[in-house]
């Protein structure tokens, strides 16, 4: 069972986490290598198709080097994040499903293990099709685990196979001959003689078997004569037939085959990724990997569309146009554009596009609607945006009204914490002209109503900017600044009561475009540069600032570049927020992780708040500095001065495990300090998000897919280490799906209590819909809250498991000796099977000719392909994909007298070749979808 390849995700102690020569490979490394490799090949294919140059990064690949060779250097952070998400979800399987044999291909669970993989592939493809890339990554990680385990835990390698089993990722074919439950597969063995403990007849007949695994000898269910996993933890290997067959590491039972198994697992991972890539297409595949054109960031608006908002919407139109006009085509252009409108009672839908022109049109056609202007569904709109925006986004919410749905406040905070998203509020008041007195009186939302927005801004590290409608255009420059890539937080703090206070931040030589944002009323501040130059924030004389702008409660300074420690002195009678940002590629990513208390050691990323008052662990990735190190990681109280400094343990290059003795009970931020190897750069960064810990723990798992129209149950457990009592339970989801759950649970201190959320999706819900279910538990009096944020994929049952087929209609190839003198023509008909869902896409995989595709005018389910290429380019390969993502390839050649299409990734054979006359075909041709590849008229490979 278990833990293929390595029991520890992060071996602490002597092993470290590097890919050292002679060191065993684990799931983490196998997955990362395959992801990097496939991504490089996709980028290369796109570069070739675009006729642009491509340079392979040097080996071993890193996320940063691959992002650069993909011509998307600004995506290196989101690429790293995608890799981390896939690998953490892979490793999580060992922690969450340690003893479920199906997830590890133990106990001859071949059918069950394969089902997890093939269903998961369908879910990944469906999520990609709906552009729900984060859901795709998580599922991908989960199914790569059993895929990789197959090669370590089964006898595939011992059977003499040199290639991965292609049927492991296909629904329409058999995995192979599986040993009967009653058939003996192993003999007793000891020491070296265990290399040959699998019975000869099993090997000779090519029959699949795998090891049994159990951690408790008495409940071992190993049938007579079956193989065991082996190793010290596995108790079944101590009963006859003794010994094991796993290849998890060099010192495993079949450790002499570890390299073979690990290499085969890497190849199998690449094969699965190729299938996902084929179904998605190259650019969407890269998006799944976090690589996109532009800054890698999203421009995300959540906008109140009630009548009084017309001025605000005009300001949004202006700033959107300005951003798009000045950044289109540059590395600073947002990679995604998102809009969520809301009013009352409606909110949504979420509109997401990568196309600046489309977004401009969407924004320009936004109009206000009538209706009451009292209270709006602002938090529902925000919840939708938080569920749909990429992690680490900046969201801007525009409103002039209180939230009607304040009950969603904790849900919104949960999503903010889990996605590390920054939410900025642009709260406007209108100047109402009182006709009697001819005086303007601002119509403003009350302080208590504004407080909800201020709290959410503060939790997310965003700003609550309160201005009049006429001042709004002056405040929107912050939106443009937020879309810049490589923006990092140097300092973020807030104070609720106004006292005099000093704050320090460190500027290293890589940081440029320093900005200070302050919100708060009636405050005065002073900036002191590293050289000791001091200026009041309002004093623009001298060279300390290039800009100082103040509008409403918002103040914005641009500081000159000076390396060293800066100081801000703040005096205020009111609450205020201070945020210092800069641009640099040196940045960090982190997750709270939990050490497994199961039979296997490892770390699992949390979907909840970490535990308050006890020790805790963070996994930190340093970005933008190959040879750098972290010297300190601290949890710093957001509204105070208390700091808890952790112990930093370096892992694989750029990764650090940080253990803190006690997670604070107060709200905190994460601050890191570090330096490059030569100590010429000493840097400090901070998380923008504020985090909270909790004495309540909540656990739930949902690795299944949700089938529309059927009941989906999620069971969860809640426990508190604080005082017991009646806890309020709330379950919300971003899809407005009907749900049932207990509204309260009675908890005793230290004792787990169970509950269930029942969820039903309407029958018409499309496959690939991403459901984010938040389950919250609130202590009596709201004194403590925790939540779990789950992601569930919707998948309608699929009956089409076969890719489309190609039929050659005609081939005209009369090529002369000198191949440069002529061209050849081919026409092909592509259809999905009778029970298929139709052809989604036909693309040219190989060949430098011109391909044209069109739909058969009489039958929209038939795609006609015509191809013309130089005689010097005799081979062509089509990739054909149907609507549920079954991928096939067809090969044609001008050189073979009779060409036969073969499908490389399918076992389908094509026996029928229809030949229609060219005359008929030409009638059908249209110029829909011309793919022009740069056609050098030379023989390929010469
Ligand atoms: C790298 O990816 C390419 C294309 O997907 C594949 O052909 C090759 O086998 C992969 N290499 C490894 C070592 O997995
Ligand atoms: C193992 O996981 C599979 C897939 O989720 C599930 O169907 C099965 O019930 C689980 N088996 C056990 C023993 O929990
Ligand atoms: C964390 O606390 C637990 C429980 O008190 C303890 O068993 C464990 O050893 C501690 N871990 C570290 C790294 O200090
Ligand atoms: C969920 O559905 C099951 C099966 O219908 C039912 O027994 C259970 O009571 C439901 N739970 C809730 C919280 O509604
Ligand atoms: C494609 O085939 C399906 C099922 O046979 C049919 O329902 C659909 O109308 C066809 N589509 C077109 C565009 O002809």
PDB file of C-alpha atoms in Angstrom, residues 321-512:
ATOM      1  CA  UNK A 321      -9.792  51.452 -20.417  1.00  0.00           C
ATOM      2  CA  UNK A 322      -6.695  53.107 -19.091  1.00  0.00           C
ATOM      3  CA  UNK A 323      -5.232  49.811 -17.815  1.00  0.00           C
ATOM      4  CA  UNK A 324      -6.057  47.926 -20.980  1.00  0.00           C
ATOM      5  CA  UNK A 325      -4.849  50.681 -23.286  1.00  0.00           C
ATOM      6  CA  UNK A 326      -1.558  51.191 -21.503  1.00  0.00           C
ATOM      7  CA  UNK A 327      -0.799  47.551 -20.731  1.00  0.00           C
ATOM      8  CA  UNK A 328      -2.229  45.555 -23.626  1.00  0.00           C
ATOM      9  CA  UNK A 329       0.453  43.354 -25.109  1.00  0.00           C
ATOM     10  CA  UNK A 330       2.957  44.104 -22.339  1.00  0.00           C
ATOM     11  CA  UNK A 331       4.135  41.886 -19.496  1.00  0.00           C
ATOM     12  CA  UNK A 332       2.018  44.000 -17.164  1.00  0.00           C
ATOM     13  CA  UNK A 333      -1.259  43.221 -18.889  1.00  0.00           C
ATOM     14  CA  UNK A 334      -3.590  41.333 -16.544  1.00  0.00           C
ATOM     15  CA  UNK A 335      -3.797  37.652 -17.515  1.00  0.00           C
ATOM     16  CA  UNK A 336      -7.441  37.370 -16.468  1.00  0.00           C
ATOM     17  CA  UNK A 337     -10.326  39.792 -16.285  1.00  0.00           C
ATOM     18  CA  UNK A 338     -13.188  39.118 -13.917  1.00  0.00           C
ATOM     19  CA  UNK A 339     -16.452  40.932 -13.257  1.00  0.00           C
ATOM     20  CA  UNK A 340     -19.203  40.145 -10.761  1.00  0.00           C
ATOM     21  CA  UNK A 341     -22.165  42.549 -10.709  1.00  0.00           C
ATOM     22  CA  UNK A 342     -24.514  42.645  -7.731  1.00  0.00           C
ATOM     23  CA  UNK A 343     -27.598  44.498  -6.556  1.00  0.00           C
ATOM     24  CA  UNK A 344     -30.625  43.312  -4.663  1.00  0.00           C
ATOM     25  CA  UNK A 345     -31.826  40.566  -4.843  1.00  0.00           C
ATOM     26  CA  UNK A 346     -29.512  39.504  -7.663  1.00  0.00           C
ATOM     27  CA  UNK A 347     -25.798  38.902  -7.862  1.00  0.00           C
ATOM     28  CA  UNK A 348     -23.571  37.428 -10.528  1.00  0.00           C
ATOM     29  CA  UNK A 349     -22.943  35.831 -12.856  1.00  0.00           C
ATOM     30  CA  UNK A 350     -19.157  35.788 -12.676  1.00  0.00           C
ATOM     31  CA  UNK A 351     -17.736  36.791 -16.024  1.00  0.00           C
ATOM     32  CA  UNK A 352     -14.158  35.673 -16.622  1.00  0.00           C
ATOM     33  CA  UNK A 353     -12.104  36.218 -19.746  1.00  0.00           C
ATOM     34  CA  UNK A 354      -8.492  36.407 -20.857  1.00  0.00           C
ATOM     35  CA  UNK A 355      -9.395  38.753 -23.701  1.00  0.00           C
ATOM     36  CA  UNK A 356      -8.955  42.457 -22.942  1.00  0.00           C
ATOM     37  CA  UNK A 357     -11.263  43.511 -25.773  1.00  0.00           C
ATOM     38  CA  UNK A 358     -14.056  41.248 -24.585  1.00  0.00           C
ATOM     39  CA  UNK A 359     -13.678  42.611 -21.068  1.00  0.00           C
ATOM     40  CA  UNK A 360     -13.733  46.201 -22.232  1.00  0.00           C
ATOM     41  CA  UNK A 361     -17.009  45.497 -23.993  1.00  0.00           C
ATOM     42  CA  UNK A 362     -18.439  43.793 -20.920  1.00  0.00           C
ATOM     43  CA  UNK A 363     -17.501  46.756 -18.723  1.00  0.00           C
ATOM     44  CA  UNK A 364     -18.702  49.297 -21.260  1.00  0.00           C
ATOM     45  CA  UNK A 365     -22.087  47.639 -21.497  1.00  0.00           C
ATOM     46  CA  UNK A 366     -22.548  47.612 -17.717  1.00  0.00           C
ATOM     47  CA  UNK A 367     -25.602  49.605 -16.826  1.00  0.00           C
ATOM     48  CA  UNK A 368     -27.358  50.462 -13.636  1.00  0.00           C
ATOM     49  CA  UNK A 369     -30.773  49.151 -12.768  1.00  0.00           C
ATOM     50  CA  UNK A 370     -33.465  50.809 -10.724  1.00  0.00           C
ATOM     51  CA  UNK A 371     -34.757  49.592  -7.410  1.00  0.00           C
ATOM     52  CA  UNK A 372     -34.133  50.273  -3.789  1.00  0.00           C
ATOM     53  CA  UNK A 373     -30.788  51.661  -2.867  1.00  0.00           C
ATOM     54  CA  UNK A 374     -30.822  50.642   0.756  1.00  0.00           C
ATOM     55  CA  UNK A 375     -28.908  47.374   1.057  1.00  0.00           C
ATOM     56  CA  UNK A 376     -27.294  45.128  -1.534  1.00  0.00           C
ATOM     57  CA  UNK A 377     -26.029  41.560  -1.879  1.00  0.00           C
ATOM     58  CA  UNK A 378     -22.434  42.752  -1.811  1.00  0.00           C
ATOM     59  CA  UNK A 379     -20.956  39.852   0.150  1.00  0.00           C
ATOM     60  CA  UNK A 380     -22.689  37.286  -2.084  1.00  0.00           C
ATOM     61  CA  UNK A 381     -21.045  38.954  -5.074  1.00  0.00           C
ATOM     62  CA  UNK A 382     -17.725  38.980  -3.252  1.00  0.00           C
ATOM     63  CA  UNK A 383     -18.087  35.289  -2.326  1.00  0.00           C
ATOM     64  CA  UNK A 384     -18.606  34.474  -6.005  1.00  0.00           C
ATOM     65  CA  UNK A 385     -15.514  36.461  -7.004  1.00  0.00           C
ATOM     66  CA  UNK A 386     -13.394  34.840  -4.292  1.00  0.00           C
ATOM     67  CA  UNK A 387     -14.487  31.401  -5.492  1.00  0.00           C
ATOM     68  CA  UNK A 388     -13.669  32.151  -9.124  1.00  0.00           C
ATOM     69  CA  UNK A 389     -10.549  34.319  -9.058  1.00  0.00           C
ATOM     70  CA  UNK A 390      -7.066  32.786  -9.116  1.00  0.00           C
ATOM     71  CA  UNK A 391      -5.325  32.645  -5.728  1.00  0.00           C
ATOM     72  CA  UNK A 392      -3.334  35.753  -4.733  1.00  0.00           C
ATOM     73  CA  UNK A 393      -5.624  38.054  -6.751  1.00  0.00           C
ATOM     74  CA  UNK A 394      -6.567  41.632  -5.944  1.00  0.00           C
ATOM     75  CA  UNK A 395     -10.305  42.278  -5.942  1.00  0.00           C
ATOM     76  CA  UNK A 396     -11.895  45.751  -6.072  1.00  0.00           C
ATOM     77  CA  UNK A 397     -15.448  46.053  -4.778  1.00  0.00           C
ATOM     78  CA  UNK A 398     -17.397  49.222  -5.581  1.00  0.00           C
ATOM     79  CA  UNK A 399     -20.498  50.169  -3.620  1.00  0.00           C
ATOM     80  CA  UNK A 400     -22.317  53.022  -1.931  1.00  0.00           C
ATOM     81  CA  UNK A 401     -24.616  50.863   0.155  1.00  0.00           C
ATOM     82  CA  UNK A 402     -24.475  48.588   3.196  1.00  0.00           C
ATOM     83  CA  UNK A 403     -24.299  44.811   2.817  1.00  0.00           C
ATOM     84  CA  UNK A 404     -27.664  43.099   3.133  1.00  0.00           C
ATOM     85  CA  UNK A 405     -25.970  39.719   3.502  1.00  0.00           C
ATOM     86  CA  UNK A 406     -23.713  40.429   6.496  1.00  0.00           C
ATOM     87  CA  UNK A 407     -24.272  36.829   7.617  1.00  0.00           C
ATOM     88  CA  UNK A 408     -21.735  35.837   4.954  1.00  0.00           C
ATOM     89  CA  UNK A 409     -18.936  37.774   6.660  1.00  0.00           C
ATOM     90  CA  UNK A 410     -17.223  34.704   8.153  1.00  0.00           C
ATOM     91  CA  UNK A 411     -17.586  32.747   4.927  1.00  0.00           C
ATOM     92  CA  UNK A 412     -15.943  35.577   3.030  1.00  0.00           C
ATOM     93  CA  UNK A 413     -13.100  35.739   5.559  1.00  0.00           C
ATOM     94  CA  UNK A 414     -12.624  31.966   5.203  1.00  0.00           C
ATOM     95  CA  UNK A 415     -12.261  32.307   1.440  1.00  0.00           C
ATOM     96  CA  UNK A 416      -9.914  35.284   1.811  1.00  0.00           C
ATOM     97  CA  UNK A 417      -7.627  33.348   4.156  1.00  0.00           C
ATOM     98  CA  UNK A 418      -7.603  30.213   2.026  1.00  0.00           C
ATOM     99  CA  UNK A 419      -6.943  31.996  -1.280  1.00  0.00           C
ATOM    100  CA  UNK A 420      -4.697  34.762   0.128  1.00  0.00           C
ATOM    101  CA  UNK A 421      -6.709  37.263  -1.884  1.00  0.00           C
ATOM    102  CA  UNK A 422      -6.556  41.009  -1.277  1.00  0.00           C
ATOM    103  CA  UNK A 423      -9.962  42.738  -1.244  1.00  0.00           C
ATOM    104  CA  UNK A 424     -10.122  46.505  -1.612  1.00  0.00           C
ATOM    105  CA  UNK A 425     -13.366  48.372  -1.061  1.00  0.00           C
ATOM    106  CA  UNK A 426     -14.175  51.570  -2.912  1.00  0.00           C
ATOM    107  CA  UNK A 427     -16.990  52.989  -0.813  1.00  0.00           C
ATOM    108  CA  UNK A 428     -18.553  56.146  -2.175  1.00  0.00           C
ATOM    109  CA  UNK A 429     -20.921  58.712  -0.814  1.00  0.00           C
ATOM    110  CA  UNK A 430     -22.887  60.967  -3.096  1.00  0.00           C
ATOM    111  CA  UNK A 431     -23.220  64.689  -2.707  1.00  0.00           C
ATOM    112  CA  UNK A 432     -26.956  65.211  -2.587  1.00  0.00           C
ATOM    113  CA  UNK A 433     -27.981  68.741  -3.400  1.00  0.00           C
ATOM    114  CA  UNK A 434     -30.579  69.835  -0.927  1.00  0.00           C
ATOM    115  CA  UNK A 435     -32.790  72.036  -3.093  1.00  0.00           C
ATOM    116  CA  UNK A 436     -34.172  74.118  -0.199  1.00  0.00           C
ATOM    117  CA  UNK A 437     -30.890  75.097   1.341  1.00  0.00           C
ATOM    118  CA  UNK A 438     -28.860  74.837  -1.881  1.00  0.00           C
ATOM    119  CA  UNK A 439     -26.153  73.057   0.032  1.00  0.00           C
ATOM    120  CA  UNK A 440     -24.466  69.745  -0.653  1.00  0.00           C
ATOM    121  CA  UNK A 441     -24.772  67.139   2.075  1.00  0.00           C
ATOM    122  CA  UNK A 442     -23.004  63.840   1.536  1.00  0.00           C
ATOM    123  CA  UNK A 443     -25.212  60.728   1.638  1.00  0.00           C
ATOM    124  CA  UNK A 444     -22.966  58.293   3.388  1.00  0.00           C
ATOM    125  CA  UNK A 445     -23.311  54.782   4.701  1.00  0.00           C
ATOM    126  CA  UNK A 446     -23.220  54.611   8.485  1.00  0.00           C
ATOM    127  CA  UNK A 447     -20.029  53.924  10.378  1.00  0.00           C
ATOM    128  CA  UNK A 448     -21.297  50.552  11.565  1.00  0.00           C
ATOM    129  CA  UNK A 449     -22.250  49.538   8.025  1.00  0.00           C
ATOM    130  CA  UNK A 450     -18.859  50.627   6.731  1.00  0.00           C
ATOM    131  CA  UNK A 451     -17.199  48.616   9.502  1.00  0.00           C
ATOM    132  CA  UNK A 452     -18.093  45.289   7.827  1.00  0.00           C
ATOM    133  CA  UNK A 453     -16.222  46.402   4.735  1.00  0.00           C
ATOM    134  CA  UNK A 454     -13.318  47.782   6.785  1.00  0.00           C
ATOM    135  CA  UNK A 455     -13.010  44.477   8.656  1.00  0.00           C
ATOM    136  CA  UNK A 456     -12.945  42.466   5.444  1.00  0.00           C
ATOM    137  CA  UNK A 457     -10.415  44.805   3.858  1.00  0.00           C
ATOM    138  CA  UNK A 458      -8.245  44.537   6.954  1.00  0.00           C
ATOM    139  CA  UNK A 459      -8.461  40.720   7.054  1.00  0.00           C
ATOM    140  CA  UNK A 460      -7.351  40.492   3.442  1.00  0.00           C
ATOM    141  CA  UNK A 461      -4.640  43.135   3.613  1.00  0.00           C
ATOM    142  CA  UNK A 462      -6.700  45.394   1.378  1.00  0.00           C
ATOM    143  CA  UNK A 463      -7.867  48.954   1.882  1.00  0.00           C
ATOM    144  CA  UNK A 464     -11.307  50.379   2.553  1.00  0.00           C
ATOM    145  CA  UNK A 465     -11.181  53.621   0.613  1.00  0.00           C
ATOM    146  CA  UNK A 466     -14.013  55.990   1.479  1.00  0.00           C
ATOM    147  CA  UNK A 467     -14.455  58.890  -0.929  1.00  0.00           C
ATOM    148  CA  UNK A 468     -17.193  60.918  -2.549  1.00  0.00           C
ATOM    149  CA  UNK A 469     -18.304  59.974  -6.029  1.00  0.00           C
ATOM    150  CA  UNK A 470     -16.561  62.969  -7.490  1.00  0.00           C
ATOM    151  CA  UNK A 471     -13.310  62.041  -5.752  1.00  0.00           C
ATOM    152  CA  UNK A 472     -13.429  58.410  -6.904  1.00  0.00           C
ATOM    153  CA  UNK A 473     -11.460  58.854 -10.149  1.00  0.00           C
ATOM    154  CA  UNK A 474      -8.556  60.218  -8.073  1.00  0.00           C
ATOM    155  CA  UNK A 475      -8.485  57.053  -5.965  1.00  0.00           C
ATOM    156  CA  UNK A 476      -8.542  54.553  -8.837  1.00  0.00           C
ATOM    157  CA  UNK A 477      -4.835  54.894  -9.571  1.00  0.00           C
ATOM    158  CA  UNK A 478      -4.358  52.221  -6.903  1.00  0.00           C
ATOM    159  CA  UNK A 479      -6.170  49.775  -9.198  1.00  0.00           C
ATOM    160  CA  UNK A 480      -3.753  50.350 -12.021  1.00  0.00           C
ATOM    161  CA  UNK A 481      -0.825  49.984  -9.632  1.00  0.00           C
ATOM    162  CA  UNK A 482      -2.175  46.701  -8.290  1.00  0.00           C
ATOM    163  CA  UNK A 483      -2.074  45.041 -11.697  1.00  0.00           C
ATOM    164  CA  UNK A 484       1.692  45.425 -11.923  1.00  0.00           C
ATOM    165  CA  UNK A 485       3.392  42.090 -11.749  1.00  0.00           C
ATOM    166  CA  UNK A 486       6.048  41.386  -9.135  1.00  0.00           C
ATOM    167  CA  UNK A 487       4.315  43.496  -6.514  1.00  0.00           C
ATOM    168  CA  UNK A 488       5.273  42.515  -2.979  1.00  0.00           C
ATOM    169  CA  UNK A 489       4.255  43.669   0.488  1.00  0.00           C
ATOM    170  CA  UNK A 490       7.051  45.116   2.605  1.00  0.00           C
ATOM    171  CA  UNK A 491       4.888  46.194   5.520  1.00  0.00           C
ATOM    172  CA  UNK A 492       1.237  45.896   6.427  1.00  0.00           C
ATOM    173  CA  UNK A 493      -0.169  46.927   9.744  1.00  0.00           C
ATOM    174  CA  UNK A 494      -3.222  48.493  11.285  1.00  0.00           C
ATOM    175  CA  UNK A 495      -4.082  50.080  14.594  1.00  0.00           C
ATOM    176  CA  UNK A 496      -7.523  50.391  16.069  1.00  0.00           C
ATOM    177  CA  UNK A 497      -6.848  53.152  18.500  1.00  0.00           C
ATOM    178  CA  UNK A 498      -4.813  56.120  17.621  1.00  0.00           C
ATOM    179  CA  UNK A 499      -1.602  56.490  19.512  1.00  0.00           C
ATOM    180  CA  UNK A 500       1.739  57.657  18.284  1.00  0.00           C
ATOM    181  CA  UNK A 501       3.508  54.668  16.767  1.00  0.00           C
ATOM    182  CA  UNK A 502       6.663  53.885  14.797  1.00  0.00           C
ATOM    183  CA  UNK A 503       6.915  51.330  12.008  1.00  0.00           C
ATOM    184  CA  UNK A 504       9.989  50.088  10.155  1.00  0.00           C
ATOM    185  CA  UNK A 505      10.423  48.446   6.788  1.00  0.00           C
ATOM    186  CA  UNK A 506      13.467  47.210   4.943  1.00  0.00           C
ATOM    187  CA  UNK A 507      14.130  48.099   1.303  1.00  0.00           C
ATOM    188  CA  UNK A 508      16.672  45.963  -0.529  1.00  0.00           C
ATOM    189  CA  UNK A 509      18.364  46.862  -3.791  1.00  0.00           C
ATOM    190  CA  UNK A 510      16.013  44.711  -5.896  1.00  0.00           C
ATOM    191  CA  UNK A 511      12.946  46.744  -4.882  1.00  0.00           C
ATOM    192  CA  UNK A 512      11.694  49.556  -7.073  1.00  0.00           C
TER     193      UNK A 512
END
